[in-house]
Short mmCIF file of C-alpha atoms in Angstrom, two decimals:
data_model
loop_
_atom_site.label_atom_id
_atom_site.label_comp_id
_atom_site.label_asym_id
_atom_site.label_seq_id
_atom_site.Cartn_x
_atom_site.Cartn_y
_atom_site.Cartn_z
CA MET A 1 -11.77 10.40 66.80
CA GLY A 2 -12.47 10.40 63.09
CA SER A 3 -15.13 12.05 63.26
CA ALA A 4 -13.39 15.81 64.72
CA PRO A 5 -11.19 16.20 61.23
CA ILE A 6 -13.48 15.88 58.59
CA GLN A 7 -15.55 18.52 60.45
CA ARG A 8 -13.32 20.74 60.66
CA ARG A 9 -12.39 19.88 56.66
CA SER A 10 -16.45 20.05 56.37
CA VAL A 11 -16.06 24.17 58.07
CA ILE A 12 -13.29 25.27 55.72
CA LEU A 13 -14.55 24.33 53.04
CA GLY A 14 -18.14 26.33 53.72
CA PHE A 15 -16.86 28.69 54.83
CA ALA A 16 -14.16 28.65 51.62
CA LEU A 17 -17.15 28.21 49.85
CA VAL A 18 -19.39 31.51 51.70
CA VAL A 19 -16.56 34.06 50.65
CA LEU A 20 -16.47 32.67 46.68
CA LEU A 21 -19.96 34.11 47.49
CA LEU A 22 -20.41 36.94 48.65
CA ILE A 23 -17.24 38.32 46.30
CA SER A 24 -19.72 37.25 43.51
CA ALA A 25 -22.29 38.72 45.51
CA PHE A 26 -20.78 42.22 43.92
CA GLN A 27 -20.45 41.34 39.79
CA SER A 28 -22.35 40.62 37.63
CA THR A 29 -22.06 39.47 33.91
CA GLU A 30 -24.33 40.77 30.97
CA ALA A 31 -26.86 38.38 28.97
CA SER A 32 -29.41 39.50 27.45
CA ILE A 33 -27.51 42.45 26.44
CA HIS A 34 -24.76 40.80 24.30
CA VAL A 35 -21.14 42.72 24.69
CA TYR A 36 -17.91 43.02 22.25
CA GLU A 37 -14.68 43.86 23.28
CA SER A 38 -12.27 44.31 20.20
CA ASP A 39 -13.18 40.89 19.08
CA PRO A 40 -12.33 40.42 15.73
CA LEU A 41 -13.79 38.82 13.32
CA ARG A 42 -12.77 36.01 11.67
CA GLU A 43 -12.86 34.53 8.24
CA VAL A 44 -14.64 32.34 6.95
CA GLY A 45 -15.28 31.61 3.26
CA ASN A 46 -14.48 34.73 1.22
CA ALA A 47 -15.50 36.86 3.29
CA TYR A 48 -14.35 38.08 6.82
CA LEU A 49 -17.15 37.51 10.65
CA LEU A 50 -18.39 38.17 14.19
CA SER A 51 -21.29 36.94 15.83
CA GLY A 52 -23.28 39.11 17.55
CA GLY A 53 -26.06 36.74 19.22
CA SER A 54 -28.39 34.35 18.77
CA GLU A 55 -31.80 34.99 20.06
CA GLY A 56 -36.08 34.10 19.80
CA ILE A 57 -37.47 37.09 20.31
CA ALA A 58 -42.03 37.52 19.80
CA ALA A 59 -43.77 39.80 18.17
CA SER A 60 -46.02 41.65 19.85
CA ASP A 61 -48.54 43.98 18.98
CA GLU A 62 -49.12 45.51 22.77
CA HIS A 63 -45.04 46.04 23.56
CA ARG A 64 -42.39 46.17 20.67
CA SER A 65 -39.46 44.19 20.05
CA TYR A 66 -36.59 45.03 19.32
CA ILE A 67 -32.41 44.81 18.75
CA ARG A 68 -30.72 47.92 19.49
CA PHE A 69 -27.08 49.32 18.99
CA GLU A 70 -25.29 51.08 21.87
CA ASN A 71 -21.80 52.49 21.01
CA ILE A 72 -20.89 49.84 18.37
CA THR A 73 -17.65 51.09 16.57
CA PHE A 74 -15.29 48.81 14.63
CA TRP A 75 -11.32 49.36 14.60
CA GLY A 76 -8.85 48.73 11.60
CA SER A 77 -6.63 45.99 12.15
CA LYS A 78 -3.61 47.30 13.93
CA THR A 79 -2.11 44.50 13.13
CA ALA A 80 -2.77 46.42 9.18
CA ALA A 81 -1.34 49.41 10.19
CA ASP A 82 2.25 48.72 11.96
CA HIS A 83 3.17 46.66 8.72
CA GLN A 84 1.78 48.80 6.01
CA PRO A 85 2.20 52.36 7.40
CA THR A 86 0.17 54.00 4.65
CA VAL A 87 -2.68 51.99 4.51
CA ASP A 88 -6.00 53.52 4.15
CA PHE A 89 -8.90 52.20 5.51
CA ASN A 90 -11.49 55.00 3.14
CA GLY A 91 -14.41 52.94 2.41
CA GLY A 92 -14.09 49.95 3.78
CA LEU A 93 -17.43 48.67 4.01
CA VAL A 94 -18.38 46.83 7.28
CA GLN A 95 -22.53 45.08 7.12
CA VAL A 96 -25.06 43.65 10.03
CA ILE A 97 -26.54 41.81 9.12
CA ILE A 98 -29.48 39.86 10.57
CA PHE A 99 -32.13 37.80 9.94
CA GLU A 100 -33.83 34.39 10.96
CA ALA A 101 -33.48 30.99 11.65
CA ALA A 102 -36.01 30.09 8.59
CA ASP A 103 -34.33 32.70 6.37
CA ARG A 104 -30.66 31.69 6.90
CA ASP A 105 -31.07 30.82 3.00
CA ASN A 106 -31.58 33.35 2.12
CA ILE A 107 -27.91 34.38 2.55
CA GLY A 108 -24.99 33.40 0.41
CA GLY A 109 -25.08 32.60 -3.18
CA SER A 110 -23.60 30.15 -5.33
CA ALA A 111 -20.72 28.05 -4.19
CA TYR A 112 -17.04 29.85 -4.57
CA GLY A 113 -13.69 28.52 -4.32
CA GLY A 114 -15.34 24.95 -2.91
CA GLN A 115 -17.50 26.32 -0.46
CA ARG A 116 -20.66 28.12 -0.49
CA SER A 117 -19.95 31.97 -1.30
CA LEU A 118 -20.91 35.01 1.52
CA CYS A 119 -19.33 37.96 -0.97
CA CYS A 120 -20.45 39.30 -3.93
CA THR A 121 -17.47 38.38 -6.77
CA PRO A 122 -17.14 39.98 -9.94
CA ASP A 123 -17.79 36.69 -11.49
CA LEU A 124 -21.00 35.94 -9.02
CA ALA A 125 -22.06 39.92 -9.81
CA LYS A 126 -22.78 38.59 -13.26
CA LEU A 127 -24.19 36.21 -12.70
CA GLU A 128 -26.61 36.65 -9.74
CA GLY A 129 -26.30 40.12 -10.21
CA CYS A 130 -25.37 41.12 -6.27
CA LYS A 131 -23.69 44.13 -6.13
CA GLU A 132 -19.10 43.61 -5.85
CA GLY A 133 -17.78 43.68 -2.15
CA GLU A 134 -21.13 43.25 -0.55
CA VAL A 135 -23.08 40.36 1.07
CA ILE A 136 -24.95 38.68 -1.45
CA ARG A 137 -29.08 38.94 0.48
CA THR A 138 -32.19 37.43 -0.97
CA PRO A 139 -34.78 39.18 0.52
CA SER A 140 -37.49 36.84 1.87
CA ALA A 141 -40.45 34.99 -0.01
CA THR A 142 -42.76 37.37 2.91
CA ASP A 143 -40.62 40.52 4.00
CA LYS A 144 -38.44 41.74 1.46
CA ASN A 145 -36.66 43.72 4.31
CA TRP A 146 -36.12 40.41 5.60
CA PRO A 147 -32.05 40.13 6.04
CA VAL A 148 -31.97 42.95 6.89
CA ALA A 149 -28.31 44.37 5.94
CA LEU A 150 -27.34 47.68 7.41
CA ASN A 151 -24.00 49.88 5.98
CA ILE A 152 -20.98 51.09 8.08
CA TYR A 153 -18.51 52.84 5.96
CA PHE A 154 -14.92 54.08 6.90
CA ARG A 155 -14.34 58.12 6.01
CA GLY A 156 -11.28 59.70 5.17
CA ASP A 157 -8.27 58.54 7.58
CA MET A 158 -9.87 57.71 9.90
CA ALA A 159 -8.55 53.89 11.45
CA TYR A 160 -12.49 53.55 12.71
CA ALA A 161 -15.97 53.77 12.00
CA HIS A 162 -18.45 54.53 13.69
CA MET A 163 -22.39 52.40 14.06
CA LYS A 164 -25.28 54.96 14.63
CA ASN A 165 -25.40 54.84 17.94
CA LYS A 166 -29.20 53.23 19.50
CA LYS A 167 -30.00 52.74 16.00
CA GLU A 168 -33.53 50.28 16.83
CA VAL A 169 -33.70 47.43 14.38
CA ASN A 170 -38.09 46.67 14.57
CA ILE A 171 -38.96 42.92 14.82
CA LYS A 172 -42.58 42.04 13.24
CA LYS A 173 -41.84 37.97 13.54
CA THR A 174 -42.43 35.70 16.06
CA GLY A 175 -38.74 34.16 15.98
CA MET A 176 -35.14 33.00 16.33
CA TYR A 177 -32.03 35.77 14.73
CA ASN A 178 -29.25 35.60 14.54
CA LEU A 179 -26.65 39.35 13.98
CA PHE A 180 -23.33 39.26 12.66
CA PHE A 181 -21.06 41.53 11.56
CA MET A 182 -19.38 41.19 8.07
CA THR A 183 -16.43 42.44 5.54
CA CYS A 184 -15.86 41.78 2.58
CA ASP A 185 -12.89 44.04 2.50
CA THR A 186 -9.28 42.32 2.60
CA ARG A 187 -7.88 44.99 3.89
CA LEU A 188 -10.49 45.39 7.56
CA ARG A 189 -8.94 41.16 8.03
CA GLY A 190 -7.75 41.52 11.58
CA MET A 191 -11.09 44.32 12.10
CA ARG A 192 -12.46 44.15 16.00
CA VAL A 193 -15.75 45.47 16.89
CA THR A 194 -16.40 46.95 20.09
CA GLY A 195 -19.65 48.30 22.07
CA ARG A 196 -22.94 45.80 22.41
CA THR A 197 -26.28 45.14 21.37
CA VAL A 198 -29.74 44.80 23.50
CA TRP A 199 -32.42 42.56 22.20
CA LYS A 200 -35.46 43.43 23.50
CA ASN A 201 -39.24 40.63 23.87
CA PRO A 202 -42.43 42.12 24.75
CA GLY A 203 -42.14 41.29 28.30
CA GLY A 204 -38.75 42.39 29.36
CA TYR A 205 -35.43 41.46 28.61
CA LEU A 206 -35.21 37.74 29.08
CA PRO A 207 -34.17 35.80 26.64
CA GLY A 208 -37.61 34.65 24.53
CA ARG A 209 -36.64 30.60 25.34
CA MET A 210 -36.41 31.24 29.19
CA ALA A 211 -38.93 33.39 29.52
CA PRO A 212 -41.48 30.42 29.47
CA LEU A 213 -39.22 29.31 32.69
CA MET A 214 -39.50 32.25 34.50
CA LYS A 215 -43.70 31.29 35.82
CA PHE A 216 -42.86 27.27 35.78
CA TYR A 217 -40.74 28.43 38.45
CA ILE A 218 -42.93 30.45 40.64
CA PHE A 219 -45.15 27.00 39.99
CA MET A 220 -43.04 25.40 41.27
CA SER A 221 -42.34 27.13 44.37
CA ILE A 222 -45.93 27.22 45.06
CA ALA A 223 -46.05 23.47 44.78
CA TYR A 224 -42.76 22.57 47.49
CA ALA A 225 -43.95 25.47 49.90
CA ILE A 226 -47.69 23.47 49.51
CA LEU A 227 -45.14 20.22 50.42
CA CYS A 228 -43.30 22.22 53.06
CA GLY A 229 -46.34 23.08 54.60
CA ILE A 230 -48.49 19.53 54.51
CA TRP A 231 -44.64 18.15 55.81
CA VAL A 232 -44.28 20.49 58.33
CA PHE A 233 -48.04 20.07 60.11
CA GLN A 234 -47.37 16.35 60.45
CA TYR A 235 -43.10 17.15 61.18
CA ALA A 236 -44.46 19.34 64.00
CA ARG A 237 -48.04 17.40 64.93
CA TYR A 238 -45.33 13.90 66.25
CA TRP A 239 -42.46 15.74 66.59
CA ASP A 240 -41.72 12.97 69.24
CA ASP A 241 -41.60 9.67 66.77
CA VAL A 242 -39.30 11.95 63.87
CA LEU A 243 -36.39 10.13 62.43
CA LEU A 244 -33.64 10.74 61.16
CA LEU A 245 -33.69 10.23 58.06
CA GLN A 246 -37.54 12.63 58.28
CA HIS A 247 -34.87 15.65 58.97
CA CYS A 248 -33.11 15.11 55.67
CA ILE A 249 -35.95 14.55 54.02
CA THR A 250 -36.79 17.63 55.49
CA SER A 251 -33.87 19.25 54.56
CA VAL A 252 -34.66 18.00 50.96
CA ILE A 253 -37.70 20.33 51.04
CA ALA A 254 -36.48 23.23 52.56
CA LEU A 255 -33.43 23.44 49.63
CA GLY A 256 -36.10 22.23 46.95
CA LEU A 257 -38.34 25.87 48.14
CA LEU A 258 -35.18 27.91 47.88
CA GLU A 259 -33.33 26.83 44.83
CA MET A 260 -37.45 27.76 43.36
CA THR A 261 -37.51 30.79 44.97
CA PHE A 262 -34.57 31.89 44.20
CA TRP A 263 -34.68 31.31 40.41
CA TYR A 264 -37.93 33.40 40.02
CA PHE A 265 -36.33 36.83 41.65
CA ASP A 266 -32.24 35.68 38.34
CA TYR A 267 -34.88 35.63 36.44
CA ALA A 268 -36.63 38.11 37.32
CA TYR A 269 -33.90 40.62 37.88
CA PHE A 270 -33.04 39.07 34.64
CA ASN A 271 -36.20 40.16 33.22
CA SER A 272 -36.59 43.88 34.12
CA THR A 273 -32.25 44.92 33.74
CA GLY A 274 -31.32 42.39 30.48
CA MET A 275 -27.95 41.46 32.98
CA ARG A 276 -28.07 38.51 34.92
CA PRO A 277 -26.54 39.54 38.86
CA VAL A 278 -24.14 36.90 39.38
CA GLY A 279 -23.95 36.77 42.93
CA ILE A 280 -27.63 35.33 42.94
CA THR A 281 -27.12 32.62 39.93
CA THR A 282 -24.24 31.73 41.91
CA TRP A 283 -26.37 31.40 45.15
CA VAL A 284 -29.33 29.24 43.70
CA VAL A 285 -27.42 27.16 41.86
CA THR A 286 -25.50 25.84 44.60
CA ILE A 287 -28.53 25.75 46.19
CA GLY A 288 -29.11 23.21 43.22
CA ALA A 289 -25.84 21.32 43.29
CA VAL A 290 -26.01 20.75 47.10
CA ARG A 291 -30.23 19.53 46.79
CA ARG A 292 -29.28 16.72 44.11
CA THR A 293 -26.54 16.14 45.68
CA LEU A 294 -28.63 15.60 49.29
CA SER A 295 -31.10 14.10 47.69
CA ARG A 296 -29.09 11.27 46.06
CA ILE A 297 -27.04 10.75 48.91
CA LEU A 298 -30.59 10.79 50.53
CA ILE A 299 -31.47 8.04 48.31
CA LEU A 300 -28.62 5.37 49.06
CA SER A 301 -28.98 6.18 52.46
CA VAL A 302 -32.26 3.98 52.11
CA SER A 303 -30.86 2.06 49.90
CA MET A 304 -28.72 0.46 52.10
CA GLY A 305 -31.85 0.13 54.41
CA TYR A 306 -30.10 2.76 56.60
CA GLY A 307 -32.12 3.08 59.97
CA VAL A 308 -34.17 -0.21 59.10
CA VAL A 309 -31.69 -2.99 58.78
CA ARG A 310 -28.96 -1.01 59.86
CA PRO A 311 -28.33 1.65 62.58
CA THR A 312 -25.04 3.25 60.56
CA LEU A 313 -23.80 3.42 57.09
CA GLY A 314 -20.81 2.09 58.87
CA GLY A 315 -17.38 1.33 56.78
CA LEU A 316 -19.68 3.06 53.69
CA THR A 317 -20.36 6.11 55.30
CA THR A 318 -16.40 7.35 53.85
CA LYS A 319 -17.38 6.43 50.51
CA VAL A 320 -21.22 7.88 50.95
CA LEU A 321 -19.59 10.67 51.35
CA LEU A 322 -16.49 10.84 49.13
CA VAL A 323 -19.00 10.25 45.67
CA GLY A 324 -21.55 13.04 47.45
CA ILE A 325 -18.62 15.81 47.79
CA THR A 326 -17.20 14.01 44.52
CA TYR A 327 -21.21 14.48 43.33
CA PHE A 328 -21.34 17.82 44.62
CA LEU A 329 -18.24 19.63 43.33
CA ALA A 330 -19.52 18.11 39.59
CA SER A 331 -22.78 19.26 39.56
CA GLU A 332 -21.22 22.90 41.03
CA MET A 333 -19.13 22.91 37.98
CA LEU A 334 -21.93 22.89 35.56
CA ASN A 335 -24.37 24.92 36.50
CA ILE A 336 -21.72 27.66 37.52
CA ALA A 337 -20.49 27.01 33.69
CA GLU A 338 -24.13 27.13 32.14
CA TYR A 339 -25.56 28.96 33.48
CA VAL A 340 -23.35 31.97 35.73
CA GLY A 341 -22.49 34.03 32.63
CA SER A 342 -23.86 34.80 28.99
CA ILE A 343 -26.56 33.32 27.70
CA ASN A 344 -25.31 31.80 24.47
CA ASP A 345 -24.82 27.62 24.51
CA ILE A 346 -21.53 26.54 25.69
CA ALA A 347 -19.48 24.99 22.95
CA GLY A 348 -19.72 21.77 22.40
CA ARG A 349 -16.57 20.04 23.66
CA ALA A 350 -16.56 22.80 26.45
CA ARG A 351 -20.31 21.06 27.43
CA VAL A 352 -18.67 17.57 27.17
CA PHE A 353 -15.93 18.49 29.58
CA PHE A 354 -18.74 19.01 32.40
CA VAL A 355 -21.59 17.26 31.40
CA LEU A 356 -19.34 13.49 31.54
CA PRO A 357 -18.84 14.06 35.05
CA VAL A 358 -22.45 14.69 36.35
CA ALA A 359 -23.44 12.17 33.66
CA PHE A 360 -21.04 9.07 34.98
CA LEU A 361 -21.38 9.80 38.63
CA ASP A 362 -25.22 9.57 38.37
CA ALA A 363 -25.21 6.28 36.07
CA PHE A 364 -22.39 5.06 39.04
CA LEU A 365 -25.20 6.03 41.48
CA ILE A 366 -28.24 4.49 39.80
CA LEU A 367 -25.89 0.34 40.33
CA TRP A 368 -25.55 1.52 43.37
CA ILE A 369 -28.76 2.23 44.70
CA PHE A 370 -30.53 -0.54 42.88
CA THR A 371 -27.82 -3.45 43.75
CA SER A 372 -28.41 -2.09 47.73
CA LEU A 373 -31.92 -2.30 47.09
CA SER A 374 -31.85 -5.27 45.87
CA LYS A 375 -29.54 -6.70 48.68
CA THR A 376 -32.39 -4.50 51.66
CA LEU A 377 -35.64 -6.10 49.89
CA GLU A 378 -34.13 -9.55 50.32
CA GLN A 379 -33.12 -8.95 54.33
CA LEU A 380 -35.86 -7.40 54.90
CA GLN A 381 -37.84 -10.86 53.19
CA ALA A 382 -35.30 -13.16 55.31
CA LYS A 383 -36.62 -11.12 58.79
CA ARG A 384 -39.93 -11.73 57.44
CA SER A 385 -41.29 -8.12 58.14
CA SER A 386 -43.79 -7.56 55.31
CA ILE A 387 -44.45 -3.67 56.98
CA LYS A 388 -41.54 -2.64 56.09
CA LEU A 389 -41.10 -4.72 52.95
CA ASP A 390 -43.95 -3.07 51.37
CA ILE A 391 -42.59 0.06 52.06
CA TYR A 392 -39.20 -1.11 50.71
CA ARG A 393 -40.96 -2.21 47.21
CA LYS A 394 -43.56 0.63 47.01
CA PHE A 395 -40.22 2.75 46.59
CA SER A 396 -38.10 0.46 44.41
CA ASN A 397 -41.30 0.63 41.78
CA ALA A 398 -41.24 4.73 42.30
CA LEU A 399 -37.45 4.63 41.40
CA ALA A 400 -37.41 2.31 38.40
CA VAL A 401 -40.37 4.76 37.68
CA ALA A 402 -38.43 7.46 37.47
CA VAL A 403 -35.49 5.84 35.98
CA ILE A 404 -37.50 4.98 32.61
CA ALA A 405 -38.66 8.60 32.13
CA SER A 406 -35.22 9.96 33.12
CA VAL A 407 -33.56 7.36 29.87
CA VAL A 408 -37.25 7.83 28.12
CA TRP A 409 -36.92 11.84 28.25
CA ILE A 410 -33.19 11.46 27.12
CA GLY A 411 -33.03 10.08 24.23
CA TYR A 412 -35.94 12.32 23.57
CA GLU A 413 -33.86 15.48 24.36
CA VAL A 414 -31.24 14.08 22.13
CA TYR A 415 -33.69 14.03 19.84
CA PHE A 416 -34.73 16.80 20.21
CA LYS A 417 -31.41 18.70 19.47
CA ALA A 418 -30.69 17.25 17.25
CA THR A 419 -33.67 17.42 14.91
CA ASP A 420 -33.24 21.38 15.81
CA PRO A 421 -29.91 22.76 15.35
CA PHE A 422 -30.77 25.97 14.61
CA ASN A 423 -33.19 26.44 17.20
CA GLU A 424 -36.22 26.89 15.92
CA ARG A 425 -38.55 25.40 18.54
CA TRP A 426 -36.51 27.55 20.42
CA GLN A 427 -40.50 27.87 22.74
CA SER A 428 -40.54 24.29 23.24
CA ALA A 429 -36.89 24.23 24.46
CA TRP A 430 -37.81 25.41 28.03
CA ILE A 431 -39.66 22.04 28.73
CA ILE A 432 -36.50 19.81 28.77
CA THR A 433 -35.21 21.94 31.66
CA ALA A 434 -38.33 22.27 33.55
CA PHE A 435 -38.96 17.55 32.93
CA TRP A 436 -35.78 17.58 35.80
CA ASP A 437 -37.43 19.75 38.22
CA ILE A 438 -40.79 18.43 37.97
CA LEU A 439 -39.00 14.31 37.80
CA ALA A 440 -36.83 15.52 41.20
CA PHE A 441 -40.30 16.98 43.32
CA ALA A 442 -42.91 13.56 42.07
CA LEU A 443 -40.28 11.63 43.38
CA LEU A 444 -39.65 13.87 46.41
CA CYS A 445 -43.50 13.70 46.91
CA VAL A 446 -43.22 9.84 46.89
CA ILE A 447 -40.47 9.63 49.66
CA CYS A 448 -42.93 11.57 51.58
CA TYR A 449 -45.81 10.34 51.32
CA LEU A 450 -43.60 6.92 52.45
CA TRP A 451 -41.73 7.40 55.34
CA ALA A 452 -44.77 10.62 56.19
CA PRO A 453 -43.88 11.22 60.28
CA SER A 454 -46.30 9.79 61.99
CA GLN A 455 -47.25 8.00 65.60
CA ASN A 456 -45.99 4.96 64.05
CA SER A 457 -42.66 5.77 62.65
CA GLN A 458 -41.17 3.76 65.30
CA ARG A 459 -42.53 0.77 62.65
CA TYR A 460 -39.47 2.23 59.78
CA ALA A 461 -37.44 2.74 62.52
CA TYR A 462 -33.99 0.37 63.22
CA MET A 463 -34.93 -2.38 65.89
CA ASP A 464 -32.53 -5.07 67.82
CA SER A 465 -34.50 -7.72 67.70
CA LYS A 466 -32.04 -11.51 68.62
CA GLY A 467 -34.90 -13.61 66.04
CA ASP A 468 -34.17 -11.36 63.37
CA GLU A 469 -31.85 -13.35 61.15
CA THR A 470 -29.45 -12.06 58.74
CA ASP A 471 -26.61 -13.57 56.01
CA ASP A 472 -24.71 -10.05 55.98
CA GLU A 473 -21.93 -9.73 57.13
CA GLU A 474 -21.34 -5.68 57.02
CA THR A 475 -24.96 -5.68 59.20
CA GLU A 476 -23.74 -8.41 61.69
CA SER A 477 -20.74 -6.74 62.15
CA LEU A 478 -22.35 -3.07 62.85
CA CYS A 479 -25.24 -4.43 65.31
CA ARG A 480 -21.94 -5.74 66.76
CA GLU A 481 -20.07 -2.91 67.16
CA SER A 482 -23.08 -0.69 68.99
CA PRO A 483 -24.25 -3.14 71.99
CA GLY A 484 -27.42 -2.29 74.24
CA ASN A 485 -30.48 -0.99 72.57
CA ILE A 486 -28.90 1.11 69.63
CA SER A 487 -32.71 2.11 67.27
CA LEU A 488 -33.24 5.48 65.99
CA VAL A 489 -36.55 6.20 68.06
CA LYS A 490 -37.08 5.25 72.02
CA GLN A 491 -39.05 2.24 72.92
CA ASP A 492 -42.65 2.09 75.27
CA THR A 493 -41.71 -0.95 77.43
CA LYS A 494 -44.05 -0.73 79.28
CA ASP A 495 -47.10 -0.47 76.92
CA GLY A 496 -45.24 -3.07 73.59
CA ASP A 497 -44.54 -1.75 70.49
CA SER A 498 -47.13 -2.24 68.53
CA SER A 499 -44.45 -2.61 65.48
CA ASP A 500 -42.78 -5.49 67.71
CA ALA A 501 -46.14 -6.86 67.62
CA ASP A 502 -47.16 -7.01 64.44
CA GLU A 503 -44.09 -7.99 62.90
CA GLY A 504 -44.43 -10.93 65.93
CA GLU A 505 -47.82 -11.49 64.66
CA GLU A 506 -46.80 -12.00 61.00
CA GLY A 507 -43.54 -14.92 61.82
CA LYS A 508 -45.87 -16.57 63.72
CA ARG A 509 -48.44 -16.84 60.87
CA GLU A 510 -45.97 -17.68 58.76
#
């Protein structure tokens, strides 16, 4: 009776999600094509600047890499114009600065006013020989043309200045490049920028740190397809003996295959157009959130002994579903914030706001899983069910290895990011993301191996045996609520169940 309202709410929630996804499918978001929509410059030291983007770009002899400027326009301060009608922007200088992360110290000069000076002042012009009113730029030791400084001037009584359309800056060295719009003119303190820049890598528009992931998802799709083929073969071969638990495993495999395939198409579209499709990306992150949620609920249910020492989760069903729904929503919000939008990293505080709920829920689930797994192992030992006990011991060992590997990798990820504040190791950053997909796939393979459909699948199933003894009061109450034969599989009473016979013999010997 209580399941009907839950089902209705699930249908309504699913319908609302589908509607949102269909709406988002007609939208797209700029990615390696950075768009500026009247973005204002902000004051930093004695300069006014706006970050135009930061990306890893690879140099190649076969294909050209570049940064292209399209319809870039600088608009004078409206506030200044309102309060000072006679303000004259004529001769106002705006500079476009492009530099590699390794050459970041070549921008700016000696300390001025307590912090590093970006603009050349009269005093610094005498000390360092820079040009007054311009950004201080020291040529790189390896290339005198870097960092690049492009000058754009306000002319006449015009309140705006245009940059030459489709001007391109060729990239001849692999590195992490940064672009800034800067001015030292106080008349332009409230200036705004419109237009866009296009960042092109040799293989396409996909940002350098993301390019290896496209190939990675090809391999992951193939791996999931092979696992899916093997599992479906066993699934069809022993269809009459398939358990509900194995149906759940099938769903996780199918979702994993869909997720990896959709990720590849998302990156391929991104690479060819320079724009990330919000529709496809939203679908893929949603599929991923569902897969991760279902995987955790599956592992938790197995750890609780579902289908092995208890026929249902009973009173825990509501709690498990509540945790699952909460985890899905938290994971969905994090993934949408990270992937459905600009490729630039989320600001530190904003990212923590989305990451913390997922991290907390993961820690809570790990604790719950191992606590439940410990109780299940005790029950199996009390029942002297050596076959199921062996499977659960292997399962617990695999989970322990996965948790240890996760903790170690989190430590490495923190170290990686802490020691690379300027993303200079961007070419290997893709491994951080790839590891979690590899770990999830490896754990799924272990589960598939332990619970593969076979003619002996009945050994995994819960059986209402009067000889079984357990100290778990909740399990006893669940057994009393389901009188009669509550096995998850059909029992052949004529030939006898091989599993019962094996366990009976083991009980006599022990």
